[in-house]
Amino acid sequence: MPSIHVMSPTLASQVAAGEVVERPASVVKELVENSLDAGAKFVRVEIRRGGVGMIKVTDDGSGMSRADAELCTKRHATSKLSSLEELFEITHLGFRGEALPSIASVSRFKLCTRQQQDLEGWEIRIDGGLEHEPRSSGISPGTAIEVADLFYNTPARRKFLKSAETEASHVEHQIRLHALAYPQVRFAYKRDDQLVFDLPATADLRVRISALTDAATAAALIPIETTIGPGISITGFLLPLSEARRTRKGQYVFMNTRPVEDQLINRAIRDGYGGFPTGLHPALFLYMEVEPALVDVNVHPAKKEVRFRRSADVVNTIVEAIANTLQKHARQEIHAAAEPEPERTLPAHSTTAPYGEIPACSTNPGSAFPAAARPAPASSTAQPPLSSFARQSHGPVPPPTLRAIPLKQVPATQGKLDFHRQEDEETARNAHENAAPERDASAGFSYLGTLRQQFALFETPEGLVLMHPKAARERIIFERLRARREAPMPSQQLLDPVVLDLDPRDFAVIRQFAPHFDQAGMAVTPFGQNTIRIESIPALLELENARAFLLELVDRLTQSEFSRNAKRMAYETFIGEFARKSAWRERISPHRAPAILKDLLACEVPYCTPGGKPTLVNYSVPEIKRKFGLQA
């Protein structure tokens, strides 16, 4: 008996579902794409329990006849490809004919559809691949597909899903992508019977972007100069450097109305900026129109990646579009800064950022982008400050500070906690209470002096040791905060709470790690759909840009999302950032170097900062002798 056999249609569909249906957002993507391909002018998406309980997509597209409705759930059945030649000039979002049968094989699937000219519609039901007899249905022209109990018959797949909050955030992000790609289509989204948004159709792309972002981001949009290349056209909007992220969450790239992720395009974006600070990614809305014959979209099961037949033309056009836009905007800033400012009050349409956060504006052209429209290089010692494009033309605005009311843990005369004095008092008290004195690991180190007021030099029996005092303090503060994990950190309440509108995925991360925010002294509470309010901040931090600080934390938390120790890493991410900001703000006199070294060597991991940078560098005597050509 042969060991090779042909899989049953149901099993084959479930295997295919492993590629197509990764999570509820994948289902929404495929169904919405079908609606758009059918010419829908209104698409409504409803979900329950993050999409696992129910997903329903309704449209007013062309609908289907009974015969087409029965065929559309068969594998490799499609109305979008009929010949081999069409595969090389794809103009539809979907084309493989695998999505519906794959979805139907892992859910309780119901499709209702009706063509405009028909008097009645048809209903198709499939439960886990088991088909029921079609029956007539009273439905408005268009198509409605309902997917219930996703992965009910494949529990192993269901275990890999995240919380309902997280899955719902990915669903909303997917709908937002399509809404940005099709501003001429009305989109409505309901989650657990609550309306999240209802976006009217518009011919103005800026209006659609504004409806899906906060007011400050919408006001900062910089139109990309329309650029034409060989078989390609580029348009869209850039955002200021202040909107840069540690992930690519701020990048929205569309190719022929298809949301895409491509390494070639990512590199071209960075080249258009002339490089970018290490670890950061610019934010933008990039729209590309490419001749279908010059691009292959059939390279990824989810159709996210593409391949260009003339990649050099694509790269050159993107680089030219971004660089020209930056140069023109820089010239406008310089020209606006050179004009005398008449005496007047702020106009009603001022784009000063709301919620207590004022964007930094400068009359110095080098503070944003110079004439070549290039960002400043990253600092070698600390996180570089992000410059910001000027959002208004009425002169510089002083940087803001967050006004805070000190709590009981913070002396009213100080305004913030004297954290380092508290550390010294605790150290002295602990030393007094310990009956048996601990061994001093720094006893063999002889302090020699400082190098350029930056590095402390010590002689040891083995050679020479250089210590970076600020890096050492970062490690010391981090470990002391970690040792006090059970007690919440002192905080200071804000006079004016900061309200921020966030990406749904960022909002879900903040909700997930809310206890860690509280424990770290930062009170962050939901304030509407995808909106949070910062009510207090840690006492030892000086925050001038709460949004940037918060999004940086979110990016780091996202990167640790799949770690088994994600909760522990979340708290350590907080205290690591606090330690870095506190240490690098200190003024450290040379005479403190021996005491810092003693505290450093008492740490659990004394040789590097929480971020992995060295605190101590050792040069052994044999190594030094070799440098001078002497025998070791």
PDB file of N, CA and C in Angstrom, residues 221-274:
ATOM      1  N   LEU A 221       1.607  67.242   9.076  1.00  0.00           N
ATOM      2  CA  LEU A 221       1.818  66.549   7.797  1.00  0.00           C
ATOM      3  C   LEU A 221       2.518  67.460   6.792  1.00  0.00           C
ATOM      4  N   ILE A 222       3.528  66.919   6.141  1.00  0.00           N
ATOM      5  CA  ILE A 222       4.280  67.654   5.124  1.00  0.00           C
ATOM      6  C   ILE A 222       4.038  66.967   3.783  1.00  0.00           C
ATOM      7  N   PRO A 223       3.358  67.604   2.842  1.00  0.00           N
ATOM      8  CA  PRO A 223       3.057  66.942   1.562  1.00  0.00           C
ATOM      9  C   PRO A 223       4.323  66.562   0.804  1.00  0.00           C
ATOM     10  N   ILE A 224       4.357  65.345   0.316  1.00  0.00           N
ATOM     11  CA  ILE A 224       5.470  64.891  -0.519  1.00  0.00           C
ATOM     12  C   ILE A 224       5.268  65.417  -1.935  1.00  0.00           C
ATOM     13  N   GLU A 225       6.301  66.006  -2.471  1.00  0.00           N
ATOM     14  CA  GLU A 225       6.236  66.478  -3.846  1.00  0.00           C
ATOM     15  C   GLU A 225       5.968  65.296  -4.786  1.00  0.00           C
ATOM     16  N   THR A 226       4.920  65.366  -5.574  1.00  0.00           N
ATOM     17  CA  THR A 226       4.615  64.286  -6.517  1.00  0.00           C
ATOM     18  C   THR A 226       5.796  64.083  -7.456  1.00  0.00           C
ATOM     19  N   THR A 227       6.283  62.869  -7.495  1.00  0.00           N
ATOM     20  CA  THR A 227       7.492  62.555  -8.257  1.00  0.00           C
ATOM     21  C   THR A 227       7.184  61.416  -9.219  1.00  0.00           C
ATOM     22  N   ILE A 228       7.541  61.621 -10.479  1.00  0.00           N
ATOM     23  CA  ILE A 228       7.286  60.623 -11.527  1.00  0.00           C
ATOM     24  C   ILE A 228       8.603  59.988 -11.940  1.00  0.00           C
ATOM     25  N   GLY A 229       8.625  58.660 -11.948  1.00  0.00           N
ATOM     26  CA  GLY A 229       9.779  57.919 -12.436  1.00  0.00           C
ATOM     27  C   GLY A 229       9.355  56.964 -13.536  1.00  0.00           C
ATOM     28  N   PRO A 230      10.270  56.151 -14.035  1.00  0.00           N
ATOM     29  CA  PRO A 230       9.920  55.183 -15.083  1.00  0.00           C
ATOM     30  C   PRO A 230       8.896  54.161 -14.590  1.00  0.00           C
ATOM     31  N   GLY A 231       7.646  54.343 -14.968  1.00  0.00           N
ATOM     32  CA  GLY A 231       6.593  53.416 -14.569  1.00  0.00           C
ATOM     33  C   GLY A 231       6.175  53.527 -13.127  1.00  0.00           C
ATOM     34  N   ILE A 232       6.491  54.630 -12.439  1.00  0.00           N
ATOM     35  CA  ILE A 232       6.161  54.762 -11.028  1.00  0.00           C
ATOM     36  C   ILE A 232       5.870  56.212 -10.688  1.00  0.00           C
ATOM     37  N   SER A 233       4.934  56.414  -9.772  1.00  0.00           N
ATOM     38  CA  SER A 233       4.591  57.749  -9.295  1.00  0.00           C
ATOM     39  C   SER A 233       4.531  57.704  -7.765  1.00  0.00           C
ATOM     40  N   ILE A 234       5.077  58.723  -7.109  1.00  0.00           N
ATOM     41  CA  ILE A 234       5.158  58.772  -5.654  1.00  0.00           C
ATOM     42  C   ILE A 234       4.453  60.025  -5.147  1.00  0.00           C
ATOM     43  N   THR A 235       3.641  59.856  -4.099  1.00  0.00           N
ATOM     44  CA  THR A 235       3.038  60.993  -3.407  1.00  0.00           C
ATOM     45  C   THR A 235       2.817  60.588  -1.962  1.00  0.00           C
ATOM     46  N   GLY A 236       2.224  61.469  -1.154  1.00  0.00           N
ATOM     47  CA  GLY A 236       1.953  61.148   0.244  1.00  0.00           C
ATOM     48  C   GLY A 236       2.335  62.277   1.169  1.00  0.00           C
ATOM     49  N   PHE A 237       2.694  61.934   2.416  1.00  0.00           N
ATOM     50  CA  PHE A 237       3.024  62.926   3.433  1.00  0.00           C
ATOM     51  C   PHE A 237       4.160  62.411   4.311  1.00  0.00           C
ATOM     52  N   LEU A 238       5.047  63.335   4.718  1.00  0.00           N
ATOM     53  CA  LEU A 238       6.070  63.045   5.710  1.00  0.00           C
ATOM     54  C   LEU A 238       5.628  63.609   7.052  1.00  0.00           C
ATOM     55  N   LEU A 239       6.262  63.105   8.123  1.00  0.00           N
ATOM     56  CA  LEU A 239       6.023  63.634   9.459  1.00  0.00           C
ATOM     57  C   LEU A 239       7.341  64.097  10.069  1.00  0.00           C
ATOM     58  N   PRO A 240       7.302  64.995  11.036  1.00  0.00           N
ATOM     59  CA  PRO A 240       8.540  65.508  11.636  1.00  0.00           C
ATOM     60  C   PRO A 240       9.353  64.408  12.300  1.00  0.00           C
ATOM     61  N   LEU A 241      10.616  64.712  12.551  1.00  0.00           N
ATOM     62  CA  LEU A 241      11.482  63.748  13.215  1.00  0.00           C
ATOM     63  C   LEU A 241      11.004  63.434  14.625  1.00  0.00           C
ATOM     64  N   SER A 242      10.246  64.320  15.225  1.00  0.00           N
ATOM     65  CA  SER A 242       9.717  64.065  16.564  1.00  0.00           C
ATOM     66  C   SER A 242       8.769  62.874  16.589  1.00  0.00           C
ATOM     67  N   GLU A 243       8.264  62.474  15.418  1.00  0.00           N
ATOM     68  CA  GLU A 243       7.352  61.332  15.326  1.00  0.00           C
ATOM     69  C   GLU A 243       8.083  60.029  15.017  1.00  0.00           C
ATOM     70  N   ALA A 244       9.420  60.057  14.953  1.00  0.00           N
ATOM     71  CA  ALA A 244      10.182  58.844  14.665  1.00  0.00           C
ATOM     72  C   ALA A 244       9.977  57.819  15.773  1.00  0.00           C
ATOM     73  N   ARG A 245      10.041  56.539  15.402  1.00  0.00           N
ATOM     74  CA  ARG A 245       9.800  55.446  16.349  1.00  0.00           C
ATOM     75  C   ARG A 245      10.955  54.453  16.310  1.00  0.00           C
ATOM     76  N   ARG A 246      11.036  53.647  17.371  1.00  0.00           N
ATOM     77  CA  ARG A 246      12.016  52.558  17.382  1.00  0.00           C
ATOM     78  C   ARG A 246      11.541  51.370  16.554  1.00  0.00           C
ATOM     79  N   THR A 247      10.280  51.351  16.194  1.00  0.00           N
ATOM     80  CA  THR A 247       9.747  50.350  15.274  1.00  0.00           C
ATOM     81  C   THR A 247       9.195  51.081  14.052  1.00  0.00           C
ATOM     82  N   ARG A 248       8.689  50.326  13.090  1.00  0.00           N
ATOM     83  CA  ARG A 248       8.153  50.941  11.871  1.00  0.00           C
ATOM     84  C   ARG A 248       6.643  51.157  11.974  1.00  0.00           C
ATOM     85  N   LYS A 249       6.135  51.301  13.192  1.00  0.00           N
ATOM     86  CA  LYS A 249       4.698  51.514  13.366  1.00  0.00           C
ATOM     87  C   LYS A 249       4.230  52.807  12.723  1.00  0.00           C
ATOM     88  N   GLY A 250       5.112  53.777  12.599  1.00  0.00           N
ATOM     89  CA  GLY A 250       4.719  55.055  12.022  1.00  0.00           C
ATOM     90  C   GLY A 250       4.831  55.117  10.515  1.00  0.00           C
ATOM     91  N   GLN A 251       5.220  54.012   9.876  1.00  0.00           N
ATOM     92  CA  GLN A 251       5.381  53.994   8.421  1.00  0.00           C
ATOM     93  C   GLN A 251       4.198  53.290   7.774  1.00  0.00           C
ATOM     94  N   TYR A 252       3.510  53.997   6.899  1.00  0.00           N
ATOM     95  CA  TYR A 252       2.383  53.451   6.143  1.00  0.00           C
ATOM     96  C   TYR A 252       2.739  53.541   4.665  1.00  0.00           C
ATOM     97  N   VAL A 253       2.947  52.391   4.057  1.00  0.00           N
ATOM     98  CA  VAL A 253       3.391  52.341   2.665  1.00  0.00           C
ATOM     99  C   VAL A 253       2.354  51.570   1.855  1.00  0.00           C
ATOM    100  N   PHE A 254       1.939  52.166   0.761  1.00  0.00           N
ATOM    101  CA  PHE A 254       0.919  51.552  -0.103  1.00  0.00           C
ATOM    102  C   PHE A 254       1.430  51.519  -1.533  1.00  0.00           C
ATOM    103  N   MET A 255       1.235  50.385  -2.179  1.00  0.00           N
ATOM    104  CA  MET A 255       1.617  50.219  -3.571  1.00  0.00           C
ATOM    105  C   MET A 255       0.376  49.787  -4.353  1.00  0.00           C
ATOM    106  N   ASN A 256      -0.109  50.651  -5.228  1.00  0.00           N
ATOM    107  CA  ASN A 256      -1.338  50.374  -5.983  1.00  0.00           C
ATOM    108  C   ASN A 256      -2.492  50.028  -5.034  1.00  0.00           C
ATOM    109  N   THR A 257      -2.656  50.847  -3.989  1.00  0.00           N
ATOM    110  CA  THR A 257      -3.678  50.723  -2.939  1.00  0.00           C
ATOM    111  C   THR A 257      -3.504  49.467  -2.073  1.00  0.00           C
ATOM    112  N   ARG A 258      -2.376  48.791  -2.171  1.00  0.00           N
ATOM    113  CA  ARG A 258      -2.121  47.585  -1.382  1.00  0.00           C
ATOM    114  C   ARG A 258      -1.119  47.937  -0.273  1.00  0.00           C
ATOM    115  N   PRO A 259      -1.470  47.736   1.012  1.00  0.00           N
ATOM    116  CA  PRO A 259      -0.472  47.933   2.075  1.00  0.00           C
ATOM    117  C   PRO A 259       0.657  46.916   1.923  1.00  0.00           C
ATOM    118  N   VAL A 260       1.900  47.389   1.899  1.00  0.00           N
ATOM    119  CA  VAL A 260       3.032  46.494   1.667  1.00  0.00           C
ATOM    120  C   VAL A 260       4.115  46.730   2.710  1.00  0.00           C
ATOM    121  N   GLU A 261       4.933  45.707   2.919  1.00  0.00           N
ATOM    122  CA  GLU A 261       6.125  45.781   3.754  1.00  0.00           C
ATOM    123  C   GLU A 261       7.275  45.216   2.929  1.00  0.00           C
ATOM    124  N   ASP A 262       8.260  46.043   2.651  1.00  0.00           N
ATOM    125  CA  ASP A 262       9.327  45.617   1.755  1.00  0.00           C
ATOM    126  C   ASP A 262      10.645  46.238   2.208  1.00  0.00           C
ATOM    127  N   GLN A 263      11.693  45.416   2.312  1.00  0.00           N
ATOM    128  CA  GLN A 263      12.992  45.903   2.758  1.00  0.00           C
ATOM    129  C   GLN A 263      13.587  46.913   1.780  1.00  0.00           C
ATOM    130  N   LEU A 264      13.348  46.718   0.492  1.00  0.00           N
ATOM    131  CA  LEU A 264      13.866  47.647  -0.505  1.00  0.00           C
ATOM    132  C   LEU A 264      13.273  49.040  -0.302  1.00  0.00           C
ATOM    133  N   ILE A 265      11.969  49.098  -0.049  1.00  0.00           N
ATOM    134  CA  ILE A 265      11.315  50.391   0.175  1.00  0.00           C
ATOM    135  C   ILE A 265      11.806  51.001   1.480  1.00  0.00           C
ATOM    136  N   ASN A 266      12.006  50.182   2.509  1.00  0.00           N
ATOM    137  CA  ASN A 266      12.496  50.700   3.788  1.00  0.00           C
ATOM    138  C   ASN A 266      13.861  51.350   3.636  1.00  0.00           C
ATOM    139  N   ARG A 267      14.750  50.700   2.887  1.00  0.00           N
ATOM    140  CA  ARG A 267      16.085  51.280   2.675  1.00  0.00           C
ATOM    141  C   ARG A 267      15.999  52.566   1.857  1.00  0.00           C
ATOM    142  N   ALA A 268      15.107  52.579   0.882  1.00  0.00           N
ATOM    143  CA  ALA A 268      14.958  53.782   0.059  1.00  0.00           C
ATOM    144  C   ALA A 268      14.459  54.958   0.895  1.00  0.00           C
ATOM    145  N   ILE A 269      13.567  54.691   1.845  1.00  0.00           N
ATOM    146  CA  ILE A 269      13.061  55.753   2.726  1.00  0.00           C
ATOM    147  C   ILE A 269      14.202  56.341   3.542  1.00  0.00           C
ATOM    148  N   ARG A 270      15.042  55.481   4.123  1.00  0.00           N
ATOM    149  CA  ARG A 270      16.176  55.975   4.909  1.00  0.00           C
ATOM    150  C   ARG A 270      17.142  56.763   4.035  1.00  0.00           C
ATOM    151  N   ASP A 271      17.379  56.281   2.815  1.00  0.00           N
ATOM    152  CA  ASP A 271      18.276  57.001   1.909  1.00  0.00           C
ATOM    153  C   ASP A 271      17.692  58.359   1.534  1.00  0.00           C
ATOM    154  N   GLY A 272      16.372  58.428   1.415  1.00  0.00           N
ATOM    155  CA  GLY A 272      15.748  59.708   1.097  1.00  0.00           C
ATOM    156  C   GLY A 272      15.974  60.737   2.185  1.00  0.00           C
ATOM    157  N   TYR A 273      16.048  60.275   3.427  1.00  0.00           N
ATOM    158  CA  TYR A 273      16.351  61.169   4.546  1.00  0.00           C
ATOM    159  C   TYR A 273      17.848  61.432   4.670  1.00  0.00           C
ATOM    160  N   GLY A 274      18.646  60.759   3.849  1.00  0.00           N
ATOM    161  CA  GLY A 274      20.091  60.903   3.968  1.00  0.00           C
ATOM    162  C   GLY A 274      20.628  60.179   5.181  1.00  0.00           C
TER     163      GLY A 274
END
